[in-house]
């Protein structure tokens, strides 16, 4: 029986340096009998040679399009906005299951070409219902870092100039050192440290957000750690307007009352000047932070909330925050995913992958007829 071939594609999303496979997990897959083809990538945090050194075959960038149909295409973020039908099984985050803008076009490409989507966001242990691998911790950690940087930037640049673009950091220590420097500058201007409210504080994402605040030097009493118990009464919540920074870390699956909205922020004495919506479900109709409409980027990290001055309020809504720390994020995620990657040679009979495929079929069944017409 021929070995299963995995094809790691190069990411196309701007400033996305993470990788679903690392040299470490690639080596483990090859030792288990897989063939791993790795596209040469000018953006991946790992050098091409790190993959070839463990036995992977380097192939041209973008060659997944012409790979044999039976090869499994492994990626991280969504594919480029193209329309040709997809013939392969794709393992990736596709962001098309929660009726995000344009979801029909994205999802329909798979059934149109006879391919399938095994969405990494919905890989769940059937016994617990929990995701088997996620970037949540790193997303919260990175989101909090940018939120603290933005708070300090607003104080040191009172003219309203937006936070400049940011680039990935080589490691966590470098990021924390940078945030500490900015926080010290902000403290000098404000005469105090910020108060931060984290909603979803008990989940992976929330723990990451809180940990960054602590590592950057915020005392624990400056951090409001909220979760389901605190939000059960339903918002909007005045505690958000009374804080300097709001980091939203909830995983949204159904409609809930707004945590905050423009009206709730027009109250006198508002302190809030920075929101980091880590979930970044910008086009989700259930978004509990409906004060912005566009996703931001590492090049332009913030968007102002119109009509709110004194203090001005800006939102960070970057949908790939863990790429701020691409090496650590990739290693952690890929190591968590490895036990399931090792079962891709029989994915139809593995409960985790089969569950993802069942969900794919259910979502395809909701597509409008016209979306399936090529």
Short mmCIF file of C-alpha atoms in Angstrom, two decimals:
data_model
loop_
_atom_site.label_atom_id
_atom_site.label_comp_id
_atom_site.label_asym_id
_atom_site.label_seq_id
_atom_site.Cartn_x
_atom_site.Cartn_y
_atom_site.Cartn_z
CA UNK A 1 0.00 0.00 0.00
CA UNK A 2 1.40 3.37 -1.04
CA UNK A 3 2.27 5.76 1.80
CA UNK A 4 0.02 8.72 2.53
CA UNK A 5 1.42 11.96 1.13
CA UNK A 6 0.97 15.20 3.04
CA UNK A 7 1.61 18.45 1.18
CA UNK A 8 2.41 21.47 3.37
CA UNK A 9 1.55 24.60 1.45
CA UNK A 10 3.14 28.00 1.85
CA UNK A 11 0.81 30.51 3.52
CA UNK A 12 -0.57 33.36 1.43
CA UNK A 13 -2.05 35.57 4.14
CA UNK A 14 0.02 38.74 4.59
CA UNK A 15 2.42 38.58 7.57
CA UNK A 16 1.42 34.99 8.36
CA UNK A 17 4.62 33.27 9.41
CA UNK A 18 3.21 30.29 11.32
CA UNK A 19 3.09 26.73 10.04
CA UNK A 20 0.75 23.82 10.70
CA UNK A 21 3.73 21.46 10.48
CA UNK A 22 7.10 22.12 12.06
CA UNK A 23 10.40 20.35 11.44
CA UNK A 24 9.81 18.43 14.67
CA UNK A 25 6.34 17.15 13.76
CA UNK A 26 7.40 16.57 10.14
CA UNK A 27 10.20 14.30 11.36
CA UNK A 28 7.71 12.32 13.48
CA UNK A 29 5.35 11.91 10.51
CA UNK A 30 8.15 10.71 8.22
CA UNK A 31 9.32 8.24 10.85
CA UNK A 32 5.75 6.92 10.99
CA UNK A 33 5.79 6.22 7.25
CA UNK A 34 4.29 9.36 5.75
CA UNK A 35 5.74 11.21 2.78
CA UNK A 36 5.81 14.95 3.49
CA UNK A 37 6.19 17.45 0.66
CA UNK A 38 6.92 20.96 1.87
CA UNK A 39 6.47 23.99 -0.35
CA UNK A 40 9.37 26.37 -0.32
CA UNK A 41 8.21 29.43 1.56
CA UNK A 42 9.62 32.95 1.80
CA UNK A 43 7.37 33.74 4.78
CA UNK A 44 7.40 30.67 7.03
CA UNK A 45 9.20 31.12 10.36
CA UNK A 46 11.09 27.87 9.76
CA UNK A 47 13.74 27.78 7.06
CA UNK A 48 13.13 25.39 4.16
CA UNK A 49 16.36 23.61 5.06
CA UNK A 50 14.98 22.76 8.52
CA UNK A 51 12.38 20.59 6.78
CA UNK A 52 14.69 18.99 4.23
CA UNK A 53 17.10 18.15 7.05
CA UNK A 54 14.48 15.84 8.61
CA UNK A 55 13.62 14.10 5.34
CA UNK A 56 10.89 16.25 3.77
CA UNK A 57 10.87 16.86 0.03
CA UNK A 58 10.93 20.55 -0.92
CA UNK A 59 8.53 21.45 -3.73
CA UNK A 60 7.72 24.75 -5.48
CA UNK A 61 5.61 27.40 -3.78
CA UNK A 62 1.95 27.06 -4.75
CA UNK A 63 2.39 23.58 -6.26
CA UNK A 64 -0.46 22.18 -4.15
CA UNK A 65 -2.85 23.22 -6.92
CA UNK A 66 -1.37 20.63 -9.27
CA UNK A 67 -0.62 17.90 -6.71
CA UNK A 68 -2.23 14.48 -7.28
CA UNK A 69 -5.80 14.32 -6.01
CA UNK A 70 -4.97 11.77 -3.31
CA UNK A 71 -2.41 14.04 -1.61
CA UNK A 72 -3.72 15.71 1.54
CA UNK A 73 -3.09 19.46 1.53
CA UNK A 74 -2.09 20.82 4.93
CA UNK A 75 -2.17 24.54 5.63
CA UNK A 76 -3.02 26.96 8.34
CA UNK A 77 -5.05 29.99 7.28
CA UNK A 78 -7.60 30.36 4.52
CA UNK A 79 -6.74 29.90 0.86
CA UNK A 80 -6.34 32.88 -1.49
CA UNK A 81 -9.62 34.30 -2.80
CA UNK A 82 -9.89 32.26 -5.99
CA UNK A 83 -12.83 30.43 -7.49
CA UNK A 84 -11.56 27.23 -9.12
CA UNK A 85 -13.01 24.01 -7.64
CA UNK A 86 -10.92 22.18 -5.05
CA UNK A 87 -10.21 18.50 -5.63
CA UNK A 88 -8.12 17.66 -2.55
CA UNK A 89 -8.78 16.99 1.10
CA UNK A 90 -7.67 20.21 2.83
CA UNK A 91 -6.66 20.49 6.48
CA UNK A 92 -6.76 24.16 7.51
CA UNK A 93 -8.69 26.95 9.18
CA UNK A 94 -11.24 28.11 6.59
CA UNK A 95 -13.41 30.56 8.58
CA UNK A 96 -16.57 29.71 6.65
CA UNK A 97 -18.76 27.77 9.10
CA UNK A 98 -20.25 30.66 11.07
CA UNK A 99 -21.76 32.56 8.14
CA UNK A 100 -18.85 34.95 7.91
CA UNK A 101 -18.94 37.30 4.94
CA UNK A 102 -18.52 35.35 1.69
CA UNK A 103 -18.75 31.96 3.38
CA UNK A 104 -20.82 30.42 0.57
CA UNK A 105 -18.16 31.12 -2.05
CA UNK A 106 -15.37 29.73 0.12
CA UNK A 107 -17.18 26.56 1.18
CA UNK A 108 -18.72 25.74 -2.20
CA UNK A 109 -15.28 25.33 -3.81
CA UNK A 110 -14.82 22.00 -2.01
CA UNK A 111 -17.96 20.14 -3.13
CA UNK A 112 -17.68 21.69 -6.60
CA UNK A 113 -14.33 19.97 -7.08
CA UNK A 114 -15.02 16.77 -5.17
CA UNK A 115 -12.68 17.83 -2.38
CA UNK A 116 -13.26 18.08 1.35
CA UNK A 117 -12.49 20.46 4.21
CA UNK A 118 -11.29 19.15 7.57
CA UNK A 119 -11.40 22.43 9.47
CA UNK A 120 -8.82 22.70 12.24
CA UNK A 121 -11.11 24.99 14.23
CA UNK A 122 -13.58 22.15 14.65
CA UNK A 123 -11.34 19.18 15.42
CA UNK A 124 -12.92 17.96 18.64
CA UNK A 125 -12.45 15.05 21.01
CA UNK A 126 -15.84 13.30 20.77
CA UNK A 127 -15.63 12.25 24.43
CA UNK A 128 -15.19 15.78 25.80
CA UNK A 129 -16.27 18.08 22.98
CA UNK A 130 -13.05 20.05 23.46
CA UNK A 131 -10.81 21.13 20.62
CA UNK A 132 -7.76 18.92 20.27
CA UNK A 133 -5.46 21.77 19.26
CA UNK A 134 -5.84 25.53 19.27
CA UNK A 135 -3.87 28.75 19.14
CA UNK A 136 -6.06 30.29 21.83
CA UNK A 137 -3.37 30.84 24.46
CA UNK A 138 -1.00 32.54 22.03
CA UNK A 139 -3.86 34.62 20.56
CA UNK A 140 -4.76 35.99 23.98
CA UNK A 141 -1.11 36.54 24.88
CA UNK A 142 -0.38 38.44 21.67
CA UNK A 143 -3.65 40.39 21.79
CA UNK A 144 -2.95 41.62 25.30
CA UNK A 145 0.55 42.65 24.25
CA UNK A 146 -0.76 44.83 21.43
CA UNK A 147 -3.50 46.24 23.65
CA UNK A 148 -0.96 47.38 26.26
CA UNK A 149 1.27 48.81 23.54
CA UNK A 150 -1.69 50.71 22.10
CA UNK A 151 -2.68 52.13 25.50
CA UNK A 152 0.83 53.48 25.97
CA UNK A 153 0.97 54.77 22.39
CA UNK A 154 -2.24 56.76 22.84
CA UNK A 155 -0.75 58.48 25.89
CA UNK A 156 2.58 59.28 24.27
CA UNK A 157 0.94 60.39 20.99
CA UNK A 158 -2.10 62.41 22.10
CA UNK A 159 -2.66 63.85 18.64
CA UNK A 160 -4.57 60.76 17.58
CA UNK A 161 -1.87 59.17 15.43
CA UNK A 162 -2.70 55.44 15.18
CA UNK A 163 -0.42 52.69 16.47
CA UNK A 164 2.16 51.92 13.76
CA UNK A 165 2.44 48.54 12.11
CA UNK A 166 4.07 45.72 14.01
CA UNK A 167 6.13 42.73 12.94
CA UNK A 168 6.60 39.27 14.36
CA UNK A 169 8.96 38.83 17.30
CA UNK A 170 11.71 36.22 17.33
CA UNK A 171 10.63 34.96 20.76
CA UNK A 172 8.45 35.69 23.78
CA UNK A 173 11.21 37.39 25.77
CA UNK A 174 11.68 40.00 23.04
CA UNK A 175 7.95 40.74 22.98
CA UNK A 176 7.68 41.12 26.76
CA UNK A 177 10.71 43.41 26.88
CA UNK A 178 9.12 45.64 24.22
CA UNK A 179 5.77 45.77 26.05
CA UNK A 180 7.47 46.60 29.36
CA UNK A 181 9.29 49.50 27.72
CA UNK A 182 6.05 50.87 26.26
CA UNK A 183 4.17 50.36 29.52
CA UNK A 184 6.78 52.34 31.41
CA UNK A 185 6.40 55.23 28.96
CA UNK A 186 2.61 55.12 29.31
CA UNK A 187 2.82 55.01 33.09
CA UNK A 188 5.04 58.07 33.09
CA UNK A 189 2.40 60.01 31.13
CA UNK A 190 -0.65 58.71 33.01
CA UNK A 191 0.88 58.48 36.46
CA UNK A 192 -0.55 54.98 36.81
CA UNK A 193 -0.82 51.57 35.17
CA UNK A 194 -3.92 50.63 33.16
CA UNK A 195 -6.83 48.58 34.41
CA UNK A 196 -7.54 45.65 32.10
CA UNK A 197 -10.73 43.60 31.92
CA UNK A 198 -10.43 40.17 30.29
CA UNK A 199 -13.70 38.40 29.44
CA UNK A 200 -13.31 34.68 28.90
CA UNK A 201 -10.47 34.65 31.42
CA UNK A 202 -10.80 30.96 32.32
CA UNK A 203 -10.30 29.66 28.78
CA UNK A 204 -7.03 29.13 26.92
CA UNK A 205 -7.25 32.52 25.23
CA UNK A 206 -8.11 34.33 28.45
CA UNK A 207 -5.28 32.65 30.36
CA UNK A 208 -2.88 33.85 27.69
CA UNK A 209 -4.22 37.40 27.94
CA UNK A 210 -3.90 37.44 31.73
CA UNK A 211 -0.43 35.87 31.69
CA UNK A 212 0.91 38.52 29.32
CA UNK A 213 -0.39 41.28 31.60
CA UNK A 214 1.30 39.69 34.59
CA UNK A 215 4.59 39.08 32.76
CA UNK A 216 4.57 42.69 31.55
CA UNK A 217 4.39 43.86 35.16
CA UNK A 218 0.71 44.59 35.81
CA UNK A 219 -0.29 43.75 39.41
CA UNK A 220 -3.05 41.15 39.59
CA UNK A 221 -5.41 43.67 41.20
CA UNK A 222 -5.25 45.72 37.97
CA UNK A 223 -6.69 42.80 35.98
CA UNK A 224 -10.42 42.00 36.09
CA UNK A 225 -10.77 38.32 35.21
CA UNK A 226 -14.33 37.68 34.04
CA UNK A 227 -15.90 34.53 32.69
CA UNK A 228 -19.39 33.04 32.38
CA UNK A 229 -20.35 33.68 36.00
CA UNK A 230 -19.69 37.41 35.71
CA UNK A 231 -21.41 37.81 32.31
CA UNK A 232 -24.45 35.64 33.08
CA UNK A 233 -26.62 38.66 33.92
CA UNK A 234 -26.18 40.02 30.40
CA UNK A 235 -24.56 43.22 29.20
CA UNK A 236 -23.69 45.88 28.35
CA UNK A 237 -21.36 46.11 31.35
CA UNK A 238 -20.29 49.39 32.93
CA UNK A 239 -17.13 47.69 34.20
CA UNK A 240 -15.86 47.64 30.62
CA UNK A 241 -16.32 51.40 30.19
CA UNK A 242 -14.62 51.93 33.57
CA UNK A 243 -11.51 49.98 32.50
CA UNK A 244 -8.73 51.28 30.28
CA UNK A 245 -8.41 48.14 28.19
CA UNK A 246 -10.94 45.44 27.29
CA UNK A 247 -9.67 42.11 25.92
CA UNK A 248 -12.47 39.92 24.57
CA UNK A 249 -11.48 36.25 24.61
CA UNK A 250 -14.77 34.39 24.33
CA UNK A 251 -15.39 31.73 21.73
CA UNK A 252 -18.65 32.78 20.12
CA UNK A 253 -21.13 30.11 19.04
CA UNK A 254 -24.55 31.69 19.62
CA UNK A 255 -26.24 35.05 20.10
CA UNK A 256 -25.64 36.70 23.49
CA UNK A 257 -26.32 40.21 24.81
CA UNK A 258 -23.73 42.78 23.82
CA UNK A 259 -20.82 43.12 26.22
CA UNK A 260 -20.49 46.70 25.07
CA UNK A 261 -21.92 48.89 22.33
CA UNK A 262 -21.55 52.48 21.18
CA UNK A 263 -24.42 53.72 23.35
CA UNK A 264 -22.98 52.11 26.48
CA UNK A 265 -19.67 53.84 25.78
CA UNK A 266 -21.17 57.32 25.58
CA UNK A 267 -21.54 57.45 29.35
CA UNK A 268 -19.70 60.31 31.13
CA UNK A 269 -16.37 59.40 32.66
CA UNK A 270 -15.53 56.57 30.25
CA UNK A 271 -11.98 55.31 30.78
CA UNK A 272 -11.95 52.72 28.02
CA UNK A 273 -9.58 53.63 25.20
CA UNK A 274 -8.48 50.21 23.85
CA UNK A 275 -10.48 47.13 22.85
CA UNK A 276 -8.77 43.98 21.61
CA UNK A 277 -11.35 41.60 20.16
CA UNK A 278 -9.24 38.45 19.99
CA UNK A 279 -12.06 36.44 18.39
CA UNK A 280 -12.08 39.00 15.52
CA UNK A 281 -15.40 37.67 14.21
CA UNK A 282 -15.86 40.96 12.42
CA UNK A 283 -18.70 39.86 10.14
CA UNK A 284 -20.38 37.50 12.61
CA UNK A 285 -23.98 38.67 13.21
CA UNK A 286 -23.68 37.57 16.86
CA UNK A 287 -20.59 39.68 17.64
CA UNK A 288 -21.00 40.90 21.26
CA UNK A 289 -18.64 43.84 20.60
CA UNK A 290 -20.50 45.62 17.75
CA UNK A 291 -18.44 48.79 17.74
CA UNK A 292 -16.33 48.10 14.64
CA UNK A 293 -16.86 46.52 11.23
CA UNK A 294 -13.43 45.77 9.77
CA UNK A 295 -10.65 43.37 10.60
CA UNK A 296 -7.36 45.07 11.34
CA UNK A 297 -3.91 43.85 10.33
CA UNK A 298 -0.37 43.85 11.63
CA UNK A 299 0.31 46.64 9.13
CA UNK A 300 -2.62 48.71 10.48
CA UNK A 301 -3.31 47.20 13.91
CA UNK A 302 -6.11 49.51 15.05
CA UNK A 303 -9.33 51.06 13.81
CA UNK A 304 -10.94 54.05 15.57
CA UNK A 305 -14.50 53.88 16.89
CA UNK A 306 -16.22 56.79 15.22
CA UNK A 307 -18.00 59.33 17.40
CA UNK A 308 -16.07 58.62 20.58
CA UNK A 309 -13.51 61.14 21.75
CA UNK A 310 -12.07 62.17 25.11
CA UNK A 311 -10.61 59.64 25.27
CA UNK A 312 -10.52 58.30 21.73
CA UNK A 313 -11.24 54.58 21.45
CA UNK A 314 -9.59 52.17 19.04
CA UNK A 315 -10.11 48.47 18.34
CA UNK A 316 -7.59 45.74 17.55
CA UNK A 317 -9.27 42.95 15.56
CA UNK A 318 -6.44 40.98 13.96
CA UNK A 319 -7.56 37.46 13.08
CA UNK A 320 -4.13 35.83 13.23
CA UNK A 321 -2.69 37.30 16.42
CA UNK A 322 -0.53 34.25 17.27
CA UNK A 323 1.65 35.09 14.26
CA UNK A 324 3.16 37.79 16.46
CA UNK A 325 5.08 34.85 18.02
CA UNK A 326 5.17 32.46 15.07
CA UNK A 327 7.81 29.98 16.21
CA UNK A 328 6.40 29.30 19.68
CA UNK A 329 2.83 29.32 18.37
CA UNK A 330 3.61 26.84 15.61
CA UNK A 331 5.55 24.48 17.86
CA UNK A 332 2.81 24.40 20.50
CA UNK A 333 -0.05 23.95 18.03
CA UNK A 334 1.64 21.37 15.83
CA UNK A 335 2.76 19.29 18.82
CA UNK A 336 -0.83 19.23 20.11
CA UNK A 337 -2.07 18.25 16.66
CA UNK A 338 0.55 15.54 16.05
CA UNK A 339 -1.36 12.56 17.54
CA UNK A 340 -4.18 13.30 15.09
CA UNK A 341 -1.91 14.06 12.13
CA UNK A 342 -0.52 10.57 12.61
CA UNK A 343 -4.00 9.19 11.90
CA UNK A 344 -4.52 10.98 8.60
CA UNK A 345 -3.63 7.78 6.71
CA UNK A 346 -7.05 6.45 7.81
CA UNK A 347 -8.84 9.70 8.57
CA UNK A 348 -12.28 8.46 7.50
CA UNK A 349 -12.24 5.94 10.36
CA UNK A 350 -10.73 8.15 13.03
CA UNK A 351 -13.45 9.71 15.24
CA UNK A 352 -11.81 13.16 15.37
CA UNK A 353 -11.26 13.54 11.61
CA UNK A 354 -14.53 11.77 10.77
CA UNK A 355 -16.32 14.23 13.05
CA UNK A 356 -14.77 17.13 11.16
CA UNK A 357 -15.87 15.59 7.86
CA UNK A 358 -19.42 15.07 9.14
CA UNK A 359 -19.56 18.76 10.09
CA UNK A 360 -18.27 19.66 6.63
CA UNK A 361 -21.08 17.66 5.03
CA UNK A 362 -23.66 19.33 7.28
CA UNK A 363 -22.39 22.80 6.35
CA UNK A 364 -22.32 21.94 2.63
CA UNK A 365 -25.97 20.91 2.92
CA UNK A 366 -26.82 24.50 3.93
CA UNK A 367 -25.27 26.04 0.81
CA UNK A 368 -27.64 27.83 -1.54
CA UNK A 369 -28.04 26.02 -4.84
CA UNK A 370 -26.49 28.85 -6.85
CA UNK A 371 -23.25 28.63 -4.85
CA UNK A 372 -22.71 25.08 -6.11
CA UNK A 373 -23.05 26.03 -9.75
CA UNK A 374 -19.64 26.45 -11.31
#
